[in-house]
């Protein structure tokens, strides 16, 4: 398995390309702000040809470049339908601090975006991505499980970071939902799982289980709370 990434834009959003190997088709994950040119360079370095864009959620720092990337390579985008509203009405969902970035922004029409369903397996570019709906950061946040060969992998978006978790204070965020996702979706994963987050360095489930205070709080959360 080949994983390449770079931090895109001012928010340092990790944009990934996932392929079975060099010179193969690939899946692009979360092309964020100012991602078009560095993505093209990264793909060219390994001779990769994108066949789809998959989005972990609808925030602009993860979706900003999705339309030019999809149009440029003539490929589809995938997003959980609970976040389609972020494409059709970004101002409502992103708070005033991002308003200056919205002038002239073009995002895909949700009717042109393929829906991600919880538990579905996307077989794209020789890679199987299992969709794990994990709301809290946004209503439609998802993670993608995949086999990295040496260990299980998790494209975690903004659900789980090294030492932290995603913010829940923007419209559509919910701390109760986040705790439920951490408890029911993240904590059951194997300790060996390599976590590839939406921001910052990679980590493992085992490391986060041992050191992440938010996972400790989720582990203590009784069933019946949250969603």
CSV table of C-alpha atoms in Angstrom, one decimal:
chain,number,residue,atom,x,y,z
A,1,UNK,CA,0.0,0.0,0.0
A,2,UNK,CA,1.3,3.5,-0.9
A,3,UNK,CA,0.2,6.5,1.2
A,4,UNK,CA,1.4,10.0,0.3
A,5,UNK,CA,0.3,13.2,2.0
A,6,UNK,CA,1.0,16.9,2.3
A,7,UNK,CA,-0.4,19.6,4.6
A,8,UNK,CA,-2.7,21.9,2.6
A,9,UNK,CA,-3.2,25.6,3.1
A,10,UNK,CA,-3.2,27.7,6.2
A,11,UNK,CA,-4.9,25.1,8.3
A,12,UNK,CA,-2.4,22.4,7.5
A,13,UNK,CA,-5.1,19.9,6.5
A,14,UNK,CA,-3.5,16.5,5.5
A,15,UNK,CA,-4.4,15.7,1.9
A,16,UNK,CA,-3.7,12.0,1.2
A,17,UNK,CA,-3.3,9.9,-1.9
A,18,UNK,CA,-3.9,6.2,-1.4
A,19,UNK,CA,-2.8,3.6,-4.0
A,20,UNK,CA,-1.8,0.0,-4.2
A,21,UNK,CA,1.6,1.1,-5.4
A,22,UNK,CA,3.6,3.5,-7.6
A,23,UNK,CA,2.3,4.1,-11.1
A,24,UNK,CA,-1.2,3.0,-10.1
A,25,UNK,CA,-4.6,4.5,-9.8
A,26,UNK,CA,-5.3,6.3,-6.5
A,27,UNK,CA,-7.9,7.8,-4.2
A,28,UNK,CA,-7.5,11.4,-3.1
A,29,UNK,CA,-8.6,12.2,0.5
A,30,UNK,CA,-9.6,15.7,1.6
A,31,UNK,CA,-8.1,18.1,-0.9
A,32,UNK,CA,-8.2,21.3,1.2
A,33,UNK,CA,-7.2,24.9,0.7
A,34,UNK,CA,-4.6,25.6,-2.0
A,35,UNK,CA,-4.3,21.9,-2.7
A,36,UNK,CA,-4.5,21.7,-6.5
A,37,UNK,CA,-0.9,22.4,-7.4
A,38,UNK,CA,0.8,20.5,-4.6
A,39,UNK,CA,-1.5,17.5,-5.2
A,40,UNK,CA,-0.6,17.5,-8.8
A,41,UNK,CA,3.1,17.5,-7.9
A,42,UNK,CA,2.7,14.7,-5.4
A,43,UNK,CA,0.7,12.5,-7.8
A,44,UNK,CA,3.3,13.1,-10.5
A,45,UNK,CA,6.2,12.0,-8.2
A,46,UNK,CA,4.7,8.5,-8.0
A,47,UNK,CA,2.9,8.4,-11.4
A,48,UNK,CA,-0.5,8.2,-9.7
A,49,UNK,CA,-3.8,8.6,-11.5
A,50,UNK,CA,-6.7,9.7,-9.3
A,51,UNK,CA,-10.1,7.9,-9.8
A,52,UNK,CA,-12.1,9.5,-6.9
A,53,UNK,CA,-12.0,12.1,-4.1
A,54,UNK,CA,-13.3,10.9,-0.7
A,55,UNK,CA,-14.1,13.5,2.0
A,56,UNK,CA,-14.0,12.8,5.7
A,57,UNK,CA,-16.4,15.7,6.3
A,58,UNK,CA,-17.7,18.9,4.9
A,59,UNK,CA,-15.6,21.6,6.5
A,60,UNK,CA,-13.9,24.0,4.0
A,61,UNK,CA,-10.4,23.2,5.1
A,62,UNK,CA,-11.0,19.6,3.8
A,63,UNK,CA,-13.3,20.4,0.8
A,64,UNK,CA,-12.0,23.7,-0.6
A,65,UNK,CA,-10.3,22.2,-3.7
A,66,UNK,CA,-12.6,19.3,-4.3
A,67,UNK,CA,-14.3,20.9,-7.3
A,68,UNK,CA,-11.2,21.9,-9.3
A,69,UNK,CA,-9.6,18.5,-8.5
A,70,UNK,CA,-12.7,16.6,-9.6
A,71,UNK,CA,-13.2,18.7,-12.7
A,72,UNK,CA,-9.5,18.5,-13.5
A,73,UNK,CA,-9.3,14.8,-13.4
A,74,UNK,CA,-12.9,14.1,-14.3
A,75,UNK,CA,-13.5,12.0,-11.2
A,76,UNK,CA,-16.4,11.8,-8.6
A,77,UNK,CA,-16.4,13.0,-5.0
A,78,UNK,CA,-17.9,11.1,-2.1
A,79,UNK,CA,-19.3,12.6,1.2
A,80,UNK,CA,-21.7,11.5,3.9
A,81,UNK,CA,-25.1,13.0,3.1
A,82,UNK,CA,-25.4,14.5,6.6
A,83,UNK,CA,-22.7,17.0,5.5
A,84,UNK,CA,-24.2,17.8,2.1
A,85,UNK,CA,-25.5,21.1,3.6
A,86,UNK,CA,-22.0,22.3,4.0
A,87,UNK,CA,-21.6,22.3,0.2
A,88,UNK,CA,-24.9,24.0,-0.6
A,89,UNK,CA,-24.6,26.6,2.2
A,90,UNK,CA,-21.1,26.9,3.5
A,91,UNK,CA,-21.6,30.2,5.3
A,92,UNK,CA,-24.2,28.6,7.7
A,93,UNK,CA,-21.9,25.8,8.8
A,94,UNK,CA,-18.4,27.4,9.1
A,95,UNK,CA,-18.7,30.3,11.4
A,96,UNK,CA,-17.7,34.0,10.8
A,97,UNK,CA,-14.0,33.4,10.9
A,98,UNK,CA,-14.0,31.7,7.5
A,99,UNK,CA,-16.5,34.2,5.9
A,100,UNK,CA,-13.7,36.1,4.1
A,101,UNK,CA,-12.7,32.9,2.3
A,102,UNK,CA,-16.2,32.3,0.9
A,103,UNK,CA,-16.3,35.0,-1.6
A,104,UNK,CA,-16.2,33.4,-5.1
A,105,UNK,CA,-15.8,29.9,-3.6
A,106,UNK,CA,-17.3,27.2,-5.8
A,107,UNK,CA,-18.2,23.8,-4.3
A,108,UNK,CA,-19.9,20.9,-5.9
A,109,UNK,CA,-23.6,20.7,-6.1
A,110,UNK,CA,-24.6,18.0,-3.6
A,111,UNK,CA,-26.6,16.3,-6.4
A,112,UNK,CA,-23.3,15.6,-8.1
A,113,UNK,CA,-21.7,14.1,-5.0
A,114,UNK,CA,-21.9,10.4,-4.3
A,115,UNK,CA,-23.2,9.5,-0.8
A,116,UNK,CA,-21.1,7.6,1.7
A,117,UNK,CA,-23.1,5.1,3.8
A,118,UNK,CA,-22.0,3.8,7.2
A,119,UNK,CA,-20.4,0.3,6.8
A,120,UNK,CA,-20.1,0.5,3.0
A,121,UNK,CA,-16.9,-0.7,1.4
A,122,UNK,CA,-15.6,1.5,-1.4
A,123,UNK,CA,-13.5,-0.5,-3.8
A,124,UNK,CA,-11.6,2.2,-5.6
A,125,UNK,CA,-8.1,2.1,-7.3
A,126,UNK,CA,-7.5,-1.4,-5.9
A,127,UNK,CA,-8.0,-0.2,-2.4
A,128,UNK,CA,-10.9,-1.1,-0.1
A,129,UNK,CA,-12.1,1.7,2.2
A,130,UNK,CA,-14.7,0.8,4.9
A,131,UNK,CA,-16.8,3.8,5.8
A,132,UNK,CA,-17.2,4.4,9.5
A,133,UNK,CA,-19.8,7.1,10.4
A,134,UNK,CA,-18.4,9.0,13.4
A,135,UNK,CA,-20.5,12.2,14.1
A,136,UNK,CA,-19.5,14.8,16.6
A,137,UNK,CA,-17.0,17.1,14.8
A,138,UNK,CA,-19.7,17.4,12.1
A,139,UNK,CA,-23.0,15.4,11.7
A,140,UNK,CA,-21.5,13.6,8.7
A,141,UNK,CA,-18.0,13.0,9.8
A,142,UNK,CA,-16.6,9.6,8.7
A,143,UNK,CA,-13.4,7.7,9.0
A,144,UNK,CA,-12.1,5.1,6.5
A,145,UNK,CA,-10.6,1.8,7.6
A,146,UNK,CA,-8.1,0.2,5.2
A,147,UNK,CA,-5.5,-2.5,5.1
A,148,UNK,CA,-2.0,-1.0,5.1
A,149,UNK,CA,-0.4,-4.4,4.8
A,150,UNK,CA,1.8,-4.2,7.9
A,151,UNK,CA,-1.1,-3.1,10.0
A,152,UNK,CA,-4.7,-1.9,9.8
A,153,UNK,CA,-5.1,1.8,8.9
A,154,UNK,CA,-7.6,4.5,9.7
A,155,UNK,CA,-8.1,7.7,7.8
A,156,UNK,CA,-9.5,9.5,10.8
A,157,UNK,CA,-10.3,13.0,9.4
A,158,UNK,CA,-11.0,15.4,12.3
A,159,UNK,CA,-12.4,12.7,14.6
A,160,UNK,CA,-9.1,11.7,16.2
A,161,UNK,CA,-5.7,13.4,16.3
A,162,UNK,CA,-2.5,12.5,18.1
A,163,UNK,CA,-3.3,13.6,21.7
A,164,UNK,CA,-6.6,15.2,20.9
A,165,UNK,CA,-9.9,15.1,19.0
A,166,UNK,CA,-11.8,17.3,16.6
A,167,UNK,CA,-13.5,20.5,17.8
A,168,UNK,CA,-17.2,20.4,18.4
A,169,UNK,CA,-18.0,24.1,18.7
A,170,UNK,CA,-19.0,24.9,15.1
A,171,UNK,CA,-22.6,24.4,13.8
A,172,UNK,CA,-23.4,20.7,13.6
A,173,UNK,CA,-20.8,19.8,16.3
A,174,UNK,CA,-21.8,17.8,19.4
A,175,UNK,CA,-19.7,16.7,22.3
A,176,UNK,CA,-22.1,14.0,23.3
A,177,UNK,CA,-22.0,12.7,19.7
A,178,UNK,CA,-18.2,12.8,19.7
A,179,UNK,CA,-18.0,10.8,22.9
A,180,UNK,CA,-20.3,8.2,21.5
A,181,UNK,CA,-18.2,8.0,18.3
A,182,UNK,CA,-15.0,7.7,20.3
A,183,UNK,CA,-16.5,5.0,22.5
A,184,UNK,CA,-18.4,3.0,19.9
A,185,UNK,CA,-16.3,3.5,16.7
A,186,UNK,CA,-12.7,4.3,17.7
A,187,UNK,CA,-12.1,2.4,21.0
A,188,UNK,CA,-13.1,-1.0,19.5
A,189,UNK,CA,-10.3,-0.8,16.9
A,190,UNK,CA,-7.1,-2.8,17.3
A,191,UNK,CA,-4.2,-1.1,19.1
A,192,UNK,CA,-2.0,-1.7,16.1
A,193,UNK,CA,-4.2,0.4,13.9
A,194,UNK,CA,-2.2,3.3,12.3
A,195,UNK,CA,-4.2,6.5,12.5
A,196,UNK,CA,-3.8,9.0,9.7
A,197,UNK,CA,-5.5,12.1,10.9
A,198,UNK,CA,-6.8,15.2,9.2
A,199,UNK,CA,-4.2,17.4,10.9
A,200,UNK,CA,-0.9,16.7,12.5
A,201,UNK,CA,1.3,13.5,12.7
A,202,UNK,CA,0.2,9.9,12.5
A,203,UNK,CA,-0.3,7.9,15.6
A,204,UNK,CA,-1.8,4.5,16.7
A,205,UNK,CA,-4.9,3.5,18.4
A,206,UNK,CA,-2.8,1.9,21.1
A,207,UNK,CA,-0.9,5.1,21.8
A,208,UNK,CA,-4.1,7.1,21.9
A,209,UNK,CA,-5.8,4.6,24.2
A,210,UNK,CA,-2.9,4.9,26.6
A,211,UNK,CA,-2.4,8.7,26.5
A,212,UNK,CA,-5.3,10.6,25.0
A,213,UNK,CA,-7.5,12.1,27.7
A,214,UNK,CA,-10.5,12.3,25.4
A,215,UNK,CA,-10.4,8.6,24.7
A,216,UNK,CA,-10.2,8.0,28.5
A,217,UNK,CA,-13.3,10.1,29.0
A,218,UNK,CA,-15.1,8.2,26.2
A,219,UNK,CA,-14.1,4.9,27.7
A,220,UNK,CA,-15.8,5.9,31.0
A,221,UNK,CA,-18.9,7.1,29.2
A,222,UNK,CA,-21.8,4.7,30.0
A,223,UNK,CA,-23.9,3.2,27.3
A,224,UNK,CA,-27.1,5.1,26.6
A,225,UNK,CA,-25.4,8.5,26.6
A,226,UNK,CA,-24.6,10.5,23.5
A,227,UNK,CA,-26.5,9.6,20.3
